[in-house]
Amino acid sequence: MEKILQVIDLELSFHTFAGEVKAIRGVSFDLHKGETLAIVGESGSGKSVTTKSIMRLLPETSSEFKNGEILFDGKDLTSLPESGMQKIRGKDISMIFQDPMTSLNPTMPIGKQVMEPILKHQKVSKAKAKEVAIELLKMVGIPNAEVRYKMYPHQFSGGQRQRIVIAIALACNPKILIADEPTTALDVTIQAQILELMKDIQKKVDTSIIFITHDLGVVANVADRVAVMYGGRIVEVGTVDEIFYNPQHPYTWGLLSSMPSLDLEEERLYAIPGTPPDLLNPPVGDAFALRSEYALKIDLEQAPPMFQVSDTHYAATWLLHPNAPKVEPPATIIERMKTFRGSRYYEGTDGNLGGEA
Amino acid sequence: MVKYIGKRLIYMFLTMFLIATATFFLMQTLPGSPIASYNKLNESQRAIVEKKYGIDKPKPVQYAIYMKNLAKGDLGTSFVFKGKSVNDLLVNRFKPSFILGAQAMVFGTVVGILLGMLAALRQNTFWDYGSTFFAILGISIPSFVFASLLQYWIASEWHLLPVGLWNDGWKSSILPSIALAMGPLALSARFIRTEMIEVLNSDYITLAKAKGANGYEIAFKHALRNALIPLVTVLGPVAAGLITGSLVVEQIFAIPGIGEQFVSSIMTNDHATIMGTTLFFSAFLIVVIFIVDILYGIIDPRIRLSGGKS
């Protein structure tokens, strides 16, 4: 499959009064044409920072690329001058933000805000740009777009505002759309509508999407592939089925176990003990080791490399090393694995389409 | 919107009425009388003059007559400039004051806004510290000190501009306008810097960046209008500052403006002129605040459409 974006061994730090915060510590992933890659992880795991660094939207004065490359269209975005980035932002790569209540300019009519990237990146007349903007607003489901075009953000509801933000992001048919928790600030019924809209649009405009979220329910709904981030690193990456039904990293087990399920009879919802690592002084080995009941001695001494599970599935845990002791995942995870054909707990027959359950 | 403006107009008239009443009675408590300086008059002559100006009548009657004339727009006759109506005096004196005030207001706010933007966009650099230093000077040093310094260096030492008076066309207005502008300039710079820094950190600025907007577009198209909203609310008091500033600055530059006349009318106990000028200043300020409130709605659409914030 064609790779549209490659992030290679990216390291990024923030310089703060307390010292250097190593927010991203060697992240690598590829984004394929037309796919949706979900990046999941808890607050502070570096998922937002990773995507903001692709757009170079982090404050230039306090953030610094320490290592690595972001390859897009033959260019390394980490070293591109600001003027070069301005040509890419909004045109080739665009972004949807978390809170639609604050991400639109309150003193500018929404039509003008949608027109802006069109006028900026395409050589078209104002009248033409207006036409395109109204088309976009219609496409994202703003009723009566010709009239509402002149209205201000405060005259729209939260869900409608997010639709407008999506229209802005799509204005120039971007190759990559980065959605940074686009449904987190919306209520559940609106969340579902926005997710449907994004799936629809992806079919129509054939863009690749990086979808950041901490909501695994959303991931299952939209993603083709999933990258799990923890402590500034990707700890596991695979197709959505591989991550949900054959997870290998103890952190992924923890995440999946803490998801409420209708099938399970347990009364208490599982929570991962402890707190995320302090990235001012990141741990030497596996960042998750101190919170993991499956930690090995080597986890505290040396960071695990990525072990290959399948062509598409990789996980960074010493448990996958040939010499590692065999451990039993939590019961709920074993239940999941039983339905996945490639897993060691698979119970079905070979004819079963594993993972489709 | 129409209802809101109507309500505001009623309040404005009420305010003017209260100010007129308060000023009238406060003035009666001033020591001396408007004709105290006519010391060559004997008792009967004094009585004739008092009768002529109507100050022999009881205070409530004087008040009623004054208010009646005021309602007709007649501010009475000056005690000092014999035979001249206060209305005529104000009209003649208004022009220089208005020119100075308007120039100071425009110059002060525009330069202040640019300075504040520069400080915010180059936060924690030489430009930021420089503009902050400048703004603190502007806030803490009174306008009459600036006026004297400008007079000394630019007019007296370097002979670049006239020292004072209102007889050299526009040139005469430059120094007093600059002296008057320092206050609003400093205030706007501080306000815009603070607000701009906050606005630049907001999500919609990040979104504007994500659209590919450059630094200029972000600062002027997206950030400025939002950063202006709080400044507009303080522009009313800033205008008030300009008026009180002009009282002193006009005196220093010997400009025949309304402020200069106000001060001299107090010196000579010219009741009718004091009343007239006070009312004029009050009306001016009330109108400025009204305009500012309307302007506020124009800049911030969230207020415009709900017709008042409450």
PDB file of N, CA and C in Angstrom, chain A residues 52 55 57 86 89-90 93-95 97 99 102-108 113-114 116-117 120-121 152 154-155 165 168, chain B residues 202-215 217 221-223 225-226 229 298-305:
ATOM      1  N   LYS A  52       0.486  17.210  16.481  1.00  0.00           N
ATOM      2  CA  LYS A  52       0.765  18.644  16.358  1.00  0.00           C
ATOM      3  C   LYS A  52       2.160  18.863  15.795  1.00  0.00           C
ATOM      4  N   MET A  55       2.092  18.767  12.046  1.00  0.00           N
ATOM      5  CA  MET A  55       1.625  20.041  11.498  1.00  0.00           C
ATOM      6  C   MET A  55       2.552  21.189  11.887  1.00  0.00           C
ATOM      7  N   LEU A  57       2.621  22.679  14.767  1.00  0.00           N
ATOM      8  CA  LEU A  57       1.778  23.668  15.442  1.00  0.00           C
ATOM      9  C   LEU A  57       2.204  23.894  16.881  1.00  0.00           C
ATOM     10  N   GLN A  86       3.528  26.603   5.779  1.00  0.00           N
ATOM     11  CA  GLN A  86       2.272  27.330   5.533  1.00  0.00           C
ATOM     12  C   GLN A  86       1.609  26.869   4.245  1.00  0.00           C
ATOM     13  N   ARG A  89       0.048  23.287   5.365  1.00  0.00           N
ATOM     14  CA  ARG A  89      -1.053  23.345   6.333  1.00  0.00           C
ATOM     15  C   ARG A  89      -2.346  23.808   5.657  1.00  0.00           C
ATOM     16  N   GLY A  90      -3.398  23.085   5.910  1.00  0.00           N
ATOM     17  CA  GLY A  90      -4.693  23.486   5.364  1.00  0.00           C
ATOM     18  C   GLY A  90      -4.900  23.036   3.937  1.00  0.00           C
ATOM     19  N   ILE A  93      -2.303  18.846   4.510  1.00  0.00           N
ATOM     20  CA  ILE A  93      -2.605  18.263   5.820  1.00  0.00           C
ATOM     21  C   ILE A  93      -3.488  19.249   6.561  1.00  0.00           C
ATOM     22  N   SER A  94      -4.610  18.794   7.041  1.00  0.00           N
ATOM     23  CA  SER A  94      -5.423  19.716   7.831  1.00  0.00           C
ATOM     24  C   SER A  94      -5.897  19.016   9.086  1.00  0.00           C
ATOM     25  N   MET A  95      -6.477  19.794   9.971  1.00  0.00           N
ATOM     26  CA  MET A  95      -6.679  19.292  11.325  1.00  0.00           C
ATOM     27  C   MET A  95      -8.052  19.662  11.871  1.00  0.00           C
ATOM     28  N   PHE A  97     -10.000  19.982  15.572  1.00  0.00           N
ATOM     29  CA  PHE A  97      -9.605  20.074  16.976  1.00  0.00           C
ATOM     30  C   PHE A  97     -10.674  19.517  17.906  1.00  0.00           C
ATOM     31  N   ASP A  99     -12.183  20.850  20.787  1.00  0.00           N
ATOM     32  CA  ASP A  99     -13.323  21.587  21.337  1.00  0.00           C
ATOM     33  C   ASP A  99     -13.916  22.549  20.305  1.00  0.00           C
ATOM     34  N   THR A 102     -14.459  26.379  21.073  1.00  0.00           N
ATOM     35  CA  THR A 102     -13.399  27.392  21.091  1.00  0.00           C
ATOM     36  C   THR A 102     -12.555  27.411  19.822  1.00  0.00           C
ATOM     37  N   SER A 103     -12.805  26.486  18.887  1.00  0.00           N
ATOM     38  CA  SER A 103     -11.868  26.451  17.763  1.00  0.00           C
ATOM     39  C   SER A 103     -12.316  27.287  16.558  1.00  0.00           C
ATOM     40  N   LEU A 104     -13.455  27.969  16.678  1.00  0.00           N
ATOM     41  CA  LEU A 104     -13.833  28.907  15.614  1.00  0.00           C
ATOM     42  C   LEU A 104     -13.668  30.335  16.120  1.00  0.00           C
ATOM     43  N   ASN A 105     -13.237  31.204  15.222  1.00  0.00           N
ATOM     44  CA  ASN A 105     -13.050  32.604  15.589  1.00  0.00           C
ATOM     45  C   ASN A 105     -14.419  33.253  15.861  1.00  0.00           C
ATOM     46  N   PRO A 106     -14.648  33.720  17.110  1.00  0.00           N
ATOM     47  CA  PRO A 106     -15.983  34.207  17.462  1.00  0.00           C
ATOM     48  C   PRO A 106     -16.390  35.490  16.741  1.00  0.00           C
ATOM     49  N   THR A 107     -15.441  36.213  16.166  1.00  0.00           N
ATOM     50  CA  THR A 107     -15.791  37.498  15.554  1.00  0.00           C
ATOM     51  C   THR A 107     -15.737  37.456  14.028  1.00  0.00           C
ATOM     52  N   MET A 108     -15.763  36.247  13.462  1.00  0.00           N
ATOM     53  CA  MET A 108     -15.713  36.147  12.003  1.00  0.00           C
ATOM     54  C   MET A 108     -16.864  35.252  11.545  1.00  0.00           C
ATOM     55  N   GLN A 113     -14.670  31.940   7.397  1.00  0.00           N
ATOM     56  CA  GLN A 113     -13.676  31.029   7.966  1.00  0.00           C
ATOM     57  C   GLN A 113     -13.490  29.793   7.081  1.00  0.00           C
ATOM     58  N   VAL A 114     -14.588  29.365   6.440  1.00  0.00           N
ATOM     59  CA  VAL A 114     -14.466  28.210   5.542  1.00  0.00           C
ATOM     60  C   VAL A 114     -13.754  28.623   4.251  1.00  0.00           C
ATOM     61  N   GLU A 116     -11.476  30.837   3.886  1.00  0.00           N
ATOM     62  CA  GLU A 116     -10.092  31.273   4.071  1.00  0.00           C
ATOM     63  C   GLU A 116      -9.038  30.327   3.473  1.00  0.00           C
ATOM     64  N   PRO A 117      -9.075  29.030   3.818  1.00  0.00           N
ATOM     65  CA  PRO A 117      -8.058  28.145   3.230  1.00  0.00           C
ATOM     66  C   PRO A 117      -8.186  28.027   1.697  1.00  0.00           C
ATOM     67  N   LYS A 120      -6.615  30.984   0.263  1.00  0.00           N
ATOM     68  CA  LYS A 120      -5.186  30.964   0.582  1.00  0.00           C
ATOM     69  C   LYS A 120      -4.418  30.024  -0.358  1.00  0.00           C
ATOM     70  N   HIS A 121      -4.990  28.862  -0.613  1.00  0.00           N
ATOM     71  CA  HIS A 121      -4.212  27.832  -1.305  1.00  0.00           C
ATOM     72  C   HIS A 121      -4.594  27.614  -2.758  1.00  0.00           C
ATOM     73  N   TYR A 152     -22.469  33.926  12.752  1.00  0.00           N
ATOM     74  CA  TYR A 152     -21.276  33.797  13.588  1.00  0.00           C
ATOM     75  C   TYR A 152     -21.329  32.497  14.389  1.00  0.00           C
ATOM     76  N   HIS A 154     -21.340  31.672  17.431  1.00  0.00           N
ATOM     77  CA  HIS A 154     -22.191  31.516  18.619  1.00  0.00           C
ATOM     78  C   HIS A 154     -23.642  31.228  18.246  1.00  0.00           C
ATOM     79  N   GLN A 155     -23.971  31.340  16.969  1.00  0.00           N
ATOM     80  CA  GLN A 155     -25.344  31.042  16.548  1.00  0.00           C
ATOM     81  C   GLN A 155     -25.522  29.578  16.149  1.00  0.00           C
ATOM     82  N   VAL A 165     -16.036  23.065  11.515  1.00  0.00           N
ATOM     83  CA  VAL A 165     -14.586  22.840  11.602  1.00  0.00           C
ATOM     84  C   VAL A 165     -14.170  21.758  10.596  1.00  0.00           C
ATOM     85  N   ILE A 168     -14.011  23.242   7.204  1.00  0.00           N
ATOM     86  CA  ILE A 168     -12.774  24.014   7.017  1.00  0.00           C
ATOM     87  C   ILE A 168     -11.629  23.071   6.705  1.00  0.00           C
TER      88      ILE A 168
ATOM     89  N   SER B 202      -5.293  30.908  22.007  1.00  0.00           N
ATOM     90  CA  SER B 202      -6.599  30.256  21.950  1.00  0.00           C
ATOM     91  C   SER B 202      -6.667  29.282  20.773  1.00  0.00           C
ATOM     92  N   ASP B 203      -7.648  28.396  20.857  1.00  0.00           N
ATOM     93  CA  ASP B 203      -7.771  27.329  19.858  1.00  0.00           C
ATOM     94  C   ASP B 203      -7.993  27.864  18.455  1.00  0.00           C
ATOM     95  N   TYR B 204      -8.771  28.960  18.334  1.00  0.00           N
ATOM     96  CA  TYR B 204      -9.074  29.394  16.983  1.00  0.00           C
ATOM     97  C   TYR B 204      -7.860  29.995  16.283  1.00  0.00           C
ATOM     98  N   ILE B 205      -6.879  30.433  17.059  1.00  0.00           N
ATOM     99  CA  ILE B 205      -5.636  30.897  16.432  1.00  0.00           C
ATOM    100  C   ILE B 205      -4.845  29.684  15.930  1.00  0.00           C
ATOM    101  N   THR B 206      -4.833  28.612  16.727  1.00  0.00           N
ATOM    102  CA  THR B 206      -4.187  27.380  16.273  1.00  0.00           C
ATOM    103  C   THR B 206      -4.863  26.883  15.001  1.00  0.00           C
ATOM    104  N   LEU B 207      -6.198  26.967  14.964  1.00  0.00           N
ATOM    105  CA  LEU B 207      -6.924  26.534  13.769  1.00  0.00           C
ATOM    106  C   LEU B 207      -6.544  27.409  12.579  1.00  0.00           C
ATOM    107  N   ALA B 208      -6.425  28.724  12.824  1.00  0.00           N
ATOM    108  CA  ALA B 208      -6.027  29.627  11.735  1.00  0.00           C
ATOM    109  C   ALA B 208      -4.651  29.236  11.213  1.00  0.00           C
ATOM    110  N   LYS B 209      -3.739  28.891  12.126  1.00  0.00           N
ATOM    111  CA  LYS B 209      -2.403  28.424  11.715  1.00  0.00           C
ATOM    112  C   LYS B 209      -2.529  27.140  10.912  1.00  0.00           C
ATOM    113  N   ALA B 210      -3.404  26.264  11.385  1.00  0.00           N
ATOM    114  CA  ALA B 210      -3.580  24.972  10.716  1.00  0.00           C
ATOM    115  C   ALA B 210      -4.170  25.140   9.328  1.00  0.00           C
ATOM    116  N   LYS B 211      -4.788  26.301   9.067  1.00  0.00           N
ATOM    117  CA  LYS B 211      -5.298  26.567   7.723  1.00  0.00           C
ATOM    118  C   LYS B 211      -4.194  27.051   6.804  1.00  0.00           C
ATOM    119  N   GLY B 212      -3.038  27.371   7.371  1.00  0.00           N
ATOM    120  CA  GLY B 212      -1.934  27.858   6.564  1.00  0.00           C
ATOM    121  C   GLY B 212      -1.786  29.365   6.592  1.00  0.00           C
ATOM    122  N   ALA B 213      -2.474  30.040   7.523  1.00  0.00           N
ATOM    123  CA  ALA B 213      -2.366  31.495   7.601  1.00  0.00           C
ATOM    124  C   ALA B 213      -0.960  31.891   8.041  1.00  0.00           C
ATOM    125  N   ASN B 214      -0.458  33.025   7.511  1.00  0.00           N
ATOM    126  CA  ASN B 214       0.871  33.480   7.929  1.00  0.00           C
ATOM    127  C   ASN B 214       0.750  34.429   9.120  1.00  0.00           C
ATOM    128  N   GLY B 215       1.905  34.855   9.627  1.00  0.00           N
ATOM    129  CA  GLY B 215       1.931  35.653  10.848  1.00  0.00           C
ATOM    130  C   GLY B 215       1.092  36.919  10.762  1.00  0.00           C
ATOM    131  N   GLU B 217      -1.522  37.530   8.777  1.00  0.00           N
ATOM    132  CA  GLU B 217      -2.954  37.223   8.742  1.00  0.00           C
ATOM    133  C   GLU B 217      -3.465  36.839  10.130  1.00  0.00           C
ATOM    134  N   LYS B 221      -5.957  39.630  11.010  1.00  0.00           N
ATOM    135  CA  LYS B 221      -7.292  39.173  10.627  1.00  0.00           C
ATOM    136  C   LYS B 221      -7.978  38.427  11.766  1.00  0.00           C
ATOM    137  N   HIS B 222      -7.193  37.661  12.521  1.00  0.00           N
ATOM    138  CA  HIS B 222      -7.843  36.801  13.515  1.00  0.00           C
ATOM    139  C   HIS B 222      -7.709  37.321  14.943  1.00  0.00           C
ATOM    140  N   ALA B 223      -6.509  37.738  15.317  1.00  0.00           N
ATOM    141  CA  ALA B 223      -6.295  38.049  16.734  1.00  0.00           C
ATOM    142  C   ALA B 223      -6.755  39.455  17.100  1.00  0.00           C
ATOM    143  N   ARG B 225      -9.042  41.736  16.248  1.00  0.00           N
ATOM    144  CA  ARG B 225     -10.426  42.094  16.535  1.00  0.00           C
ATOM    145  C   ARG B 225     -10.872  41.516  17.875  1.00  0.00           C
ATOM    146  N   ASN B 226     -10.430  40.299  18.156  1.00  0.00           N
ATOM    147  CA  ASN B 226     -10.798  39.694  19.428  1.00  0.00           C
ATOM    148  C   ASN B 226     -10.084  40.355  20.600  1.00  0.00           C
ATOM    149  N   ILE B 229     -11.736  43.787  21.965  1.00  0.00           N
ATOM    150  CA  ILE B 229     -13.000  43.856  22.687  1.00  0.00           C
ATOM    151  C   ILE B 229     -12.845  44.478  24.087  1.00  0.00           C
ATOM    152  N   ILE B 298     -20.524  46.286  17.612  1.00  0.00           N
ATOM    153  CA  ILE B 298     -20.098  46.089  16.228  1.00  0.00           C
ATOM    154  C   ILE B 298     -18.897  45.152  16.175  1.00  0.00           C
ATOM    155  N   ILE B 299     -17.965  45.324  17.148  1.00  0.00           N
ATOM    156  CA  ILE B 299     -16.764  44.491  17.139  1.00  0.00           C
ATOM    157  C   ILE B 299     -17.085  43.068  17.581  1.00  0.00           C
ATOM    158  N   ASP B 300     -17.940  42.930  18.571  1.00  0.00           N
ATOM    159  CA  ASP B 300     -18.234  41.600  19.089  1.00  0.00           C
ATOM    160  C   ASP B 300     -19.662  41.176  18.724  1.00  0.00           C
ATOM    161  N   PRO B 301     -19.808  40.326  17.722  1.00  0.00           N
ATOM    162  CA  PRO B 301     -21.145  39.957  17.249  1.00  0.00           C
ATOM    163  C   PRO B 301     -21.981  39.265  18.321  1.00  0.00           C
ATOM    164  N   ARG B 302     -21.337  38.660  19.317  1.00  0.00           N
ATOM    165  CA  ARG B 302     -22.096  37.952  20.343  1.00  0.00           C
ATOM    166  C   ARG B 302     -22.939  38.917  21.161  1.00  0.00           C
ATOM    167  N   ILE B 303     -22.466  40.175  21.262  1.00  0.00           N
ATOM    168  CA  ILE B 303     -23.201  41.163  22.039  1.00  0.00           C
ATOM    169  C   ILE B 303     -24.233  41.854  21.159  1.00  0.00           C
ATOM    170  N   ARG B 304     -23.845  42.085  19.912  1.00  0.00           N
ATOM    171  CA  ARG B 304     -24.722  42.810  18.996  1.00  0.00           C
ATOM    172  C   ARG B 304     -26.102  42.169  18.934  1.00  0.00           C
ATOM    173  N   LEU B 305     -26.109  40.861  18.758  1.00  0.00           N
ATOM    174  CA  LEU B 305     -27.380  40.235  18.444  1.00  0.00           C
ATOM    175  C   LEU B 305     -28.278  40.006  19.637  1.00  0.00           C
TER     176      LEU B 305
END
